[in-house]
Short mmCIF file of C-alpha atoms in Angstrom, two decimals:
data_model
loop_
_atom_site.label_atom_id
_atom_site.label_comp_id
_atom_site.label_asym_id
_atom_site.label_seq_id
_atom_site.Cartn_x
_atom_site.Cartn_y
_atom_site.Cartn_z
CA UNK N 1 94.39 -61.71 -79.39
CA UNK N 2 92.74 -58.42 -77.99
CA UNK N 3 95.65 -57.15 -76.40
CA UNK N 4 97.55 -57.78 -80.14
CA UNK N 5 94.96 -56.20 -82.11
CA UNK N 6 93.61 -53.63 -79.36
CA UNK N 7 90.40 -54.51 -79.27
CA UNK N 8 90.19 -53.70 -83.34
CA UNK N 9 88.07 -56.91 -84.16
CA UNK N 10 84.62 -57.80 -85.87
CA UNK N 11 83.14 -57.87 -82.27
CA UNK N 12 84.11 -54.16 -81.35
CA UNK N 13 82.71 -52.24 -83.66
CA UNK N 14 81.23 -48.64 -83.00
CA UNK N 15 77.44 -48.96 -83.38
CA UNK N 16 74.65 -46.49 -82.48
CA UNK N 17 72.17 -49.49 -81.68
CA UNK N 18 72.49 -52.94 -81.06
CA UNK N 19 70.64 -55.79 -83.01
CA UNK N 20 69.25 -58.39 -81.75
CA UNK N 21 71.91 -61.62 -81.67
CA UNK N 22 72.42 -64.15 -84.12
CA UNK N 23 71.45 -67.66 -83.68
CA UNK N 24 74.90 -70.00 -83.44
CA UNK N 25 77.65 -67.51 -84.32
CA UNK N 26 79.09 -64.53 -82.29
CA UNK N 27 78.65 -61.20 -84.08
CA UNK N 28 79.23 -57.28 -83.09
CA UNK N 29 75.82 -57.26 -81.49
CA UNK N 30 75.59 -60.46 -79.49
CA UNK N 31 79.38 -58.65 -78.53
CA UNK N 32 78.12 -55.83 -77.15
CA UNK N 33 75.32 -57.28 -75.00
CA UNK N 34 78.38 -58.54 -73.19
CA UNK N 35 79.62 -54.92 -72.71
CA UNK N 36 75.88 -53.57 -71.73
CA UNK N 37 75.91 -56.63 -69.20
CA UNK N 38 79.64 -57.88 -68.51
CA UNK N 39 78.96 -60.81 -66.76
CA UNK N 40 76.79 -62.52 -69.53
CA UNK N 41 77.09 -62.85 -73.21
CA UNK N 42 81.04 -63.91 -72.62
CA UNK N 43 81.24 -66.66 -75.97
CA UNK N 44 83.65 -65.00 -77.93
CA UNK N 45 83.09 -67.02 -81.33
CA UNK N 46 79.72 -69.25 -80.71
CA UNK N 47 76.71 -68.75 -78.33
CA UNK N 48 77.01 -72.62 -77.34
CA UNK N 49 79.02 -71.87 -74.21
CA UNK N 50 76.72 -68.95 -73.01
CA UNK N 51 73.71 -71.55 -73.78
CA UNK N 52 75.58 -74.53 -71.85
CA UNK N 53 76.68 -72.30 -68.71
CA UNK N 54 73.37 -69.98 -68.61
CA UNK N 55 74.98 -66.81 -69.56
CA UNK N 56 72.89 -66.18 -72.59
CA UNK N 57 70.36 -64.06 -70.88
CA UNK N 58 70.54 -61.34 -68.20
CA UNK N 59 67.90 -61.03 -65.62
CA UNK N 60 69.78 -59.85 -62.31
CA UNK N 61 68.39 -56.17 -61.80
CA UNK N 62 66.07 -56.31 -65.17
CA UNK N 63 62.76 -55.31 -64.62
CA UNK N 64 59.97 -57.44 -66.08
CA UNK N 65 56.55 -56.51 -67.11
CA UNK N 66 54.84 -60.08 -66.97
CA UNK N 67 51.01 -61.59 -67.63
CA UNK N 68 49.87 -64.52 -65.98
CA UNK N 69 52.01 -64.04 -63.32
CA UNK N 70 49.49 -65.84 -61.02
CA UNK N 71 48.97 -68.83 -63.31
CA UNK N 72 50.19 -72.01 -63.24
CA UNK N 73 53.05 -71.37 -65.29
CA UNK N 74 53.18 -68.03 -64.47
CA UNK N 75 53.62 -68.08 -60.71
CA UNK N 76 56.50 -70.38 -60.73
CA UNK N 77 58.02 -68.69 -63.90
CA UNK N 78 57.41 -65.50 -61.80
CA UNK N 79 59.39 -67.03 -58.68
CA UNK N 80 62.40 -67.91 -61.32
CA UNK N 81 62.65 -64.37 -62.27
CA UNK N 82 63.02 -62.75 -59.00
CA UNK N 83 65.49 -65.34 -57.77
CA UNK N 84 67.75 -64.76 -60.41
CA UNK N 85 67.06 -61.24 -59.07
CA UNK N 86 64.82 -59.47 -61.36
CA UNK N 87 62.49 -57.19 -60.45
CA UNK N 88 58.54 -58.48 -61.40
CA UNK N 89 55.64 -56.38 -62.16
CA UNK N 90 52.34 -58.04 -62.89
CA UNK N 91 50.35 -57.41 -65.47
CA UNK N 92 46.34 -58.28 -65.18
CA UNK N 93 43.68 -58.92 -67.21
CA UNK N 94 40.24 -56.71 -66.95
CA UNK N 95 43.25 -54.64 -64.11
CA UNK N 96 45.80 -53.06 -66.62
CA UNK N 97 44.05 -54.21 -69.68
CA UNK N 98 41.52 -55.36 -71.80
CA UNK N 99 40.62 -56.87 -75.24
CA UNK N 100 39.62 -53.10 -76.31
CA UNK N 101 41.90 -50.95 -74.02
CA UNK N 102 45.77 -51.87 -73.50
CA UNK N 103 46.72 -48.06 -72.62
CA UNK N 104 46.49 -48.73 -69.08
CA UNK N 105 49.81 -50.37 -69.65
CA UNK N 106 52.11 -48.21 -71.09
CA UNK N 107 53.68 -47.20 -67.85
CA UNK N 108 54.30 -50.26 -67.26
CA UNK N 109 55.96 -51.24 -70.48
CA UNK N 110 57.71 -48.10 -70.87
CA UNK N 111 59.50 -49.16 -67.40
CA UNK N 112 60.14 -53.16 -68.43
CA UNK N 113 63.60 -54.02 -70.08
CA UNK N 114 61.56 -57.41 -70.57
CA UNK N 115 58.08 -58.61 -71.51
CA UNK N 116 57.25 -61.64 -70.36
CA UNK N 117 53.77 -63.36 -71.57
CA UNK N 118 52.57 -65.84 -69.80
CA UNK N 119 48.75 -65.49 -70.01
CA UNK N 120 45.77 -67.57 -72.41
CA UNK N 121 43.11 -69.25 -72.21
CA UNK N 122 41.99 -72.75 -73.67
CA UNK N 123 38.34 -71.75 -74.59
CA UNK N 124 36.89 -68.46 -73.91
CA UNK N 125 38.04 -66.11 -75.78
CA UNK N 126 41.17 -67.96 -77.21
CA UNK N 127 41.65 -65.89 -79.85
CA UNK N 128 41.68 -62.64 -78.18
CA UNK N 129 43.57 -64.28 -75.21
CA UNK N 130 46.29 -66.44 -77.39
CA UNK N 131 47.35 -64.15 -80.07
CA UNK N 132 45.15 -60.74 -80.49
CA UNK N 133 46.13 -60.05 -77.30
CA UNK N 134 49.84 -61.01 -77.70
CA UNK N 135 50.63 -59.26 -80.63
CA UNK N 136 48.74 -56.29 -79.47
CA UNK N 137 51.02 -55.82 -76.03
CA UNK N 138 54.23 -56.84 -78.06
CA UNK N 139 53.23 -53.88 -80.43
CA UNK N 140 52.62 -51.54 -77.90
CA UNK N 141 55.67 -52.57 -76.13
CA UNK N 142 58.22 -52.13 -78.84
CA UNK N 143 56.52 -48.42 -80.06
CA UNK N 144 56.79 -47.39 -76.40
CA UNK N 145 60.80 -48.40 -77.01
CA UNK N 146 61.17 -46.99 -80.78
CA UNK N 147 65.08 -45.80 -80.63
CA UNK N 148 66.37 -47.21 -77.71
CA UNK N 149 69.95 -48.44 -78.14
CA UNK N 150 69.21 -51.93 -76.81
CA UNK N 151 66.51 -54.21 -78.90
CA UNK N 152 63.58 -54.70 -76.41
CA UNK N 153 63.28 -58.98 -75.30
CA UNK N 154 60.00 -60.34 -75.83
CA UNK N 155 59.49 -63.63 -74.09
CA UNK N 156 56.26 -65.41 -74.83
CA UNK N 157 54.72 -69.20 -73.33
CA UNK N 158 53.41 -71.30 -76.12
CA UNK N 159 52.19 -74.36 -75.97
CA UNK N 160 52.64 -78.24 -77.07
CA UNK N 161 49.35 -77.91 -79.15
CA UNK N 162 51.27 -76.41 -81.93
CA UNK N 163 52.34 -79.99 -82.29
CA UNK N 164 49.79 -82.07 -82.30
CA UNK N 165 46.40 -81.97 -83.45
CA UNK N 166 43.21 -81.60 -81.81
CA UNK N 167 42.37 -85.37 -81.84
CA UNK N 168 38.57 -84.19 -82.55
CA UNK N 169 37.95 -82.36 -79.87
CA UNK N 170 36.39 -78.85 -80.62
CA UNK N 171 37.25 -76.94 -77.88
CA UNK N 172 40.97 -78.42 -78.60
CA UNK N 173 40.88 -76.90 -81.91
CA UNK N 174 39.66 -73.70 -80.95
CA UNK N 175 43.33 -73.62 -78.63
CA UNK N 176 45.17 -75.17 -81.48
CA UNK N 177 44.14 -72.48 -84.27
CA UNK N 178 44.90 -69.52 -81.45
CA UNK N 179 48.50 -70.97 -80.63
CA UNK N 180 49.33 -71.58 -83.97
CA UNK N 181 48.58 -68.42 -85.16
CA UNK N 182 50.80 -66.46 -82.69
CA UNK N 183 53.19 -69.04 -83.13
CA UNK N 184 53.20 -67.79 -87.08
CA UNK N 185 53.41 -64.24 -86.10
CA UNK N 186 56.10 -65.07 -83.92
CA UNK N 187 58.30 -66.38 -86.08
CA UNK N 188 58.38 -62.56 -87.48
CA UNK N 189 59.64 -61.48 -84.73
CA UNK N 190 62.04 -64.32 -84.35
CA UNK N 191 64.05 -62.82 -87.75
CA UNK N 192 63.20 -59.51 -86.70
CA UNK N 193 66.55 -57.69 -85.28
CA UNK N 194 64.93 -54.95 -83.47
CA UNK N 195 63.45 -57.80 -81.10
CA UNK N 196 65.05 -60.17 -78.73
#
């Protein structure tokens, strides 16, 4: 079909920057990943067979800007990563940043193709830790990457409280209320096509 239309298709279109991809469906910008990174994003009419065969997401020579990397979820999350062969940099609380001060990363997230956040807290802070602080570093992340010609790729750990209720417990709902409000911002982002 390429070879009989040469290549004149609704995947390969000229475009100055790429969207994020669609959901189910193949379109010009989930197309052109595959052309940024030719060995993933190969479905030519639905994402299924990328999801099924794991070549929905590129990682081999991405670098990663990641919190929590030393967490439980984090560490082995961490190890996953730089299997699959990208390259890791850590990202530390009270290190690279604080509640009041998240300049200390910009280097850092100027440098990731990839943020990765992995870091929270159940109690203390849960707020701050759960969602001020995500949205805050996403923010910062995708100013520091205003007009590049790939959308940036946010990953971001929730949790199975924004399932389930607290069952009672206060310091439960203090984690629930945190999660779910990210989880609400997220969802912005999720529709946004400037984000990944």
């Amino acid at each position: 079909m390429r070879t009989f239309r040469r290549g004149r298709d609704s995947n390969h279109v000229d475009t100055a920057v790429v969207s994020a991809p669609g959901a189910l469906l193949v379109d010009a910008a989930y197309h052109a990943l595959h052309h940024a990174y030719p060995d993933r994003y190969m479905s030519s009419f639905t994402t299924v067979f990328d999801r099924l065969a794991g070549t929905g997401c590129a990682l081999a020579g991405r670098r990663v800007a990641m919190t929590g990397a030393t967490g439980a979820l984090g560490a082995p999350l961490k190890e996953m990563l730089e299997r699959e062969g990208a390259q890791v940099t850590g990202l530390r609380f009270n290190v690279d940043y604080t509640y009041d001060d998240y300049g200390r990363l910009d280097a850092a997230l100027q440098g990731a193709d990839i943020l990765v956040l992995a870091h929270g807290s159940k109690k203390d802070h849960a707020m701050d830790a759960n969602c001020a602080s995500f949205v805050a570093i996403i923010e910062r992340f995708r100013a520091l990457h205003r007009g590049d010609k790939l959308p940036v790729e946010v990953w971001a750990v929730g949790s199975e409280i924004e399932c389930h209720p607290a069952w009672g417990d206060p310091d439960l709902r203090i984690y629930l209320e945190s999660k779910r409000t990210f989880a609400r911002r997220a969802r912005h982002c999720f529709h946004d096509l400037s984000v990944v």
